[in-house]
PDB file of C-alpha atoms in Angstrom:
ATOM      1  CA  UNK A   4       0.000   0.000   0.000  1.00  0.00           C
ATOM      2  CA  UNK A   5       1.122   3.737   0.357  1.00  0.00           C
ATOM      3  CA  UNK A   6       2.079   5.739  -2.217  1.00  0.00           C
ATOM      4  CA  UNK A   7       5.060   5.542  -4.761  1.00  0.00           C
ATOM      5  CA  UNK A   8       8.073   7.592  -4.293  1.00  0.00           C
ATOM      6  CA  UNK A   9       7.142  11.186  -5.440  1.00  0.00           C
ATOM      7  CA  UNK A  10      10.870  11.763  -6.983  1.00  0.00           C
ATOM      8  CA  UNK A  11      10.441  12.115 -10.634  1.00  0.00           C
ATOM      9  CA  UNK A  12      14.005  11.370 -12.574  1.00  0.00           C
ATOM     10  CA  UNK A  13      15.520  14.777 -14.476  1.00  0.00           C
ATOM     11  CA  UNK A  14      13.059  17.195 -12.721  1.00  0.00           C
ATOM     12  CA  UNK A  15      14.944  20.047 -11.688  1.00  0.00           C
ATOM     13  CA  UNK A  16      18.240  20.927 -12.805  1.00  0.00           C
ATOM     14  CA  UNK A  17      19.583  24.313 -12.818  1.00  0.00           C
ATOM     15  CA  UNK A  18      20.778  26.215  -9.413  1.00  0.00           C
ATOM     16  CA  UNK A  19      18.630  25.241  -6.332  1.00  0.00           C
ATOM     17  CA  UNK A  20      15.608  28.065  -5.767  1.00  0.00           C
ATOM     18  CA  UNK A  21      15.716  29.355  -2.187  1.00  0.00           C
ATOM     19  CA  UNK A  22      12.135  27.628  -1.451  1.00  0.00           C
ATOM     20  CA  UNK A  23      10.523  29.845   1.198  1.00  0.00           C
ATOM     21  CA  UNK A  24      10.087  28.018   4.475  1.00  0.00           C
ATOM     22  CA  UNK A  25       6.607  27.088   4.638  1.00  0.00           C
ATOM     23  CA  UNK A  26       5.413  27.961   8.083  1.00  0.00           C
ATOM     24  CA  UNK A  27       2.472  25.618   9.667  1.00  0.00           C
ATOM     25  CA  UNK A  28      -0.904  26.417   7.993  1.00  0.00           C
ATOM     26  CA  UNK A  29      -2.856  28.125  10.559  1.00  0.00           C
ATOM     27  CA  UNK A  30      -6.641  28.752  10.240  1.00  0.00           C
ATOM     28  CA  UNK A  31      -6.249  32.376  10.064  1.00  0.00           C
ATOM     29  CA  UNK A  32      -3.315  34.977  10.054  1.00  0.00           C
ATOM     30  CA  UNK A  33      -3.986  36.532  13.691  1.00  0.00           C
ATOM     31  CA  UNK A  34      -4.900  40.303  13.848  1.00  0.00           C
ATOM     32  CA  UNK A  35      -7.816  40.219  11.366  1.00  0.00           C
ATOM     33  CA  UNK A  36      -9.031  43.690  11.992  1.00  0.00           C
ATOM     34  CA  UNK A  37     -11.379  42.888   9.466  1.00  0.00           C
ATOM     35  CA  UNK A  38     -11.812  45.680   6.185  1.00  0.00           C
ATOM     36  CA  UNK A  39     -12.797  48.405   8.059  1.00  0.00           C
ATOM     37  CA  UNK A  40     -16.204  48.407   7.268  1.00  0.00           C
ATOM     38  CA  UNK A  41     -18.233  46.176   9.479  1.00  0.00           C
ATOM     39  CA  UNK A  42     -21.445  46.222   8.047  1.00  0.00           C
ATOM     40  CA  UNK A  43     -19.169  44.846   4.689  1.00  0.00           C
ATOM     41  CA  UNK A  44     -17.441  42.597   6.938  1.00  0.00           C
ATOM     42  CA  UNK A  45     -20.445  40.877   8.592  1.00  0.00           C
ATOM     43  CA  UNK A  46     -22.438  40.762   5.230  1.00  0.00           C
ATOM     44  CA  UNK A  47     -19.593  38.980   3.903  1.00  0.00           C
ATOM     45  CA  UNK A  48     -19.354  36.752   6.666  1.00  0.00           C
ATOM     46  CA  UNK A  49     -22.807  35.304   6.535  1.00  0.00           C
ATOM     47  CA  UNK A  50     -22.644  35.033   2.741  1.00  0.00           C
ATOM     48  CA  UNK A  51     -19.164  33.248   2.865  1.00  0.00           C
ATOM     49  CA  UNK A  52     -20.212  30.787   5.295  1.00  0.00           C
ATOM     50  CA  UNK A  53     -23.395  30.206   4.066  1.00  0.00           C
ATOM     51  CA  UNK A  54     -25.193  31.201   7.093  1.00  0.00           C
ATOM     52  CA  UNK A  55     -29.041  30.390   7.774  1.00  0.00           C
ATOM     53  CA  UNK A  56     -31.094  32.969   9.078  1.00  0.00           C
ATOM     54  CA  UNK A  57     -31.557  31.710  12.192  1.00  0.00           C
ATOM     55  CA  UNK A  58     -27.619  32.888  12.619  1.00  0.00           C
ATOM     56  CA  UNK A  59     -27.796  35.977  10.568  1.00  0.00           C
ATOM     57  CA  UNK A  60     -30.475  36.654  12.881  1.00  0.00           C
ATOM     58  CA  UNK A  61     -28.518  35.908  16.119  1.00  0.00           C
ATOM     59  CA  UNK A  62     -25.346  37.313  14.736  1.00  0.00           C
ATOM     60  CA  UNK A  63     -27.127  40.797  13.867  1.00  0.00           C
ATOM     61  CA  UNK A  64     -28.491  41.205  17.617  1.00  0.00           C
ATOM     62  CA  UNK A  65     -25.371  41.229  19.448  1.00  0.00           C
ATOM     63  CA  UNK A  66     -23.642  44.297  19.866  1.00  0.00           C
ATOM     64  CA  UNK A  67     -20.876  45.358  17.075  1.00  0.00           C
ATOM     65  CA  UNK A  68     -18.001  44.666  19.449  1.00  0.00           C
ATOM     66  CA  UNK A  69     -19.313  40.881  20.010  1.00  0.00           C
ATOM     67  CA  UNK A  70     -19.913  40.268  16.461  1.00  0.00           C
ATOM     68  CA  UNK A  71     -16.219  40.947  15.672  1.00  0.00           C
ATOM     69  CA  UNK A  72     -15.419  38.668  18.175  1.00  0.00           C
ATOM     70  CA  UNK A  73     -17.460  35.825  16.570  1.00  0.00           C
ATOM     71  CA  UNK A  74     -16.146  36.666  13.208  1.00  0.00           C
ATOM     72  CA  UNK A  75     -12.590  37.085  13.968  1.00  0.00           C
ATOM     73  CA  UNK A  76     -12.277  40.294  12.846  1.00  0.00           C
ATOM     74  CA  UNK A  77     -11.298  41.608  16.448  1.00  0.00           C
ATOM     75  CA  UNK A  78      -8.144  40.278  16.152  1.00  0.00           C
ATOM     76  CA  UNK A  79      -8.806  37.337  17.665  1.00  0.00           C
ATOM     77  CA  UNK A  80      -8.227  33.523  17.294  1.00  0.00           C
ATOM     78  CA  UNK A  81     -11.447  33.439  15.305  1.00  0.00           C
ATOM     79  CA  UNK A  82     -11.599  32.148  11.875  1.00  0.00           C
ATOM     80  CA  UNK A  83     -13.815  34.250   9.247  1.00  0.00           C
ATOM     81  CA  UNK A  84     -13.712  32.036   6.662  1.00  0.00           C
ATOM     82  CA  UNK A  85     -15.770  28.148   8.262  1.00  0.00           C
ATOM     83  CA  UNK A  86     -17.051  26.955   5.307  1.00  0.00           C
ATOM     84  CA  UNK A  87     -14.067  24.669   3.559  1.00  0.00           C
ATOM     85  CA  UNK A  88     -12.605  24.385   7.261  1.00  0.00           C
ATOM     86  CA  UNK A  89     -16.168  22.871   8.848  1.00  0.00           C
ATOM     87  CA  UNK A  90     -18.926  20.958   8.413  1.00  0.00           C
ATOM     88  CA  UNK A  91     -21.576  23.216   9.605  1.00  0.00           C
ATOM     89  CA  UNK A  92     -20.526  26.876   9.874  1.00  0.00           C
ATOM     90  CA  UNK A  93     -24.189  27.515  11.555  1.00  0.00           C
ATOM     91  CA  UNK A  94     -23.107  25.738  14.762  1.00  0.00           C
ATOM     92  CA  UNK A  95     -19.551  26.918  14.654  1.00  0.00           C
ATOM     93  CA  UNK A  96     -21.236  30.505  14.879  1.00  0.00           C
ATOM     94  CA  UNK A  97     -23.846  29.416  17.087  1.00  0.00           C
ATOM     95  CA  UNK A  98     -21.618  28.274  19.527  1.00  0.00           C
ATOM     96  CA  UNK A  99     -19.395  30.949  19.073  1.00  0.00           C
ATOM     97  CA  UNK A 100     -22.231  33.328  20.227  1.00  0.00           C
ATOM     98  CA  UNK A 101     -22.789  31.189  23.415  1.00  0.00           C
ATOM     99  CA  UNK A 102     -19.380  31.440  24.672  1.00  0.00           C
ATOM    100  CA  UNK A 103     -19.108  35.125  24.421  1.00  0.00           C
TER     101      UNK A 103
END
């Protein structure tokens, strides 16, 4: 089983490229101050993810400072973007709004 060796024979050649050292992928760059326009940002959000509007709804009544926390555009550990990382963005946001 497994995979064959990925080394492909005469690839390459020439001097070796500096290859940038990958750092770990994380889920977001920290310090997403979001794009300075909140209504924008949270409009995106919900659209991005996919939201229902049972979230939308619950998203929209907290105050501005709380939904930059959920969204991650306080700065925070937050991710803005759930849909490719999660299955259901809904209850990633839900519970986000529970633990605030």
């Amino acid at each position: 089983g497994g995979y064959g060796g990925m080394s492909r024979p005469g690839y390459g050649g020439g001097p070796p490229r500096a290859a940038p050292r990958r750092s770990p992928p994380r889920l977001q760059q920290l310090g997403n101050r979001g794009s300075g326009d909140h209504q924008a940002d949270l409009e995106e959000f919900c659209s991005v993810n996919m939201l229902d509007s049972r979230t939308v709804d619950a998203l929209q009544s907290l105050s501005e400072s709380a939904q930059k926390k959920v969204m991650g555009t306080d700065g925070g550990e937050n991710s803005f973007t759930l849909k490719d990382k999660v299955n259901n963005p809904n209850a990633v946001v839900m519970s986000r709004i529970r633990k605030l």
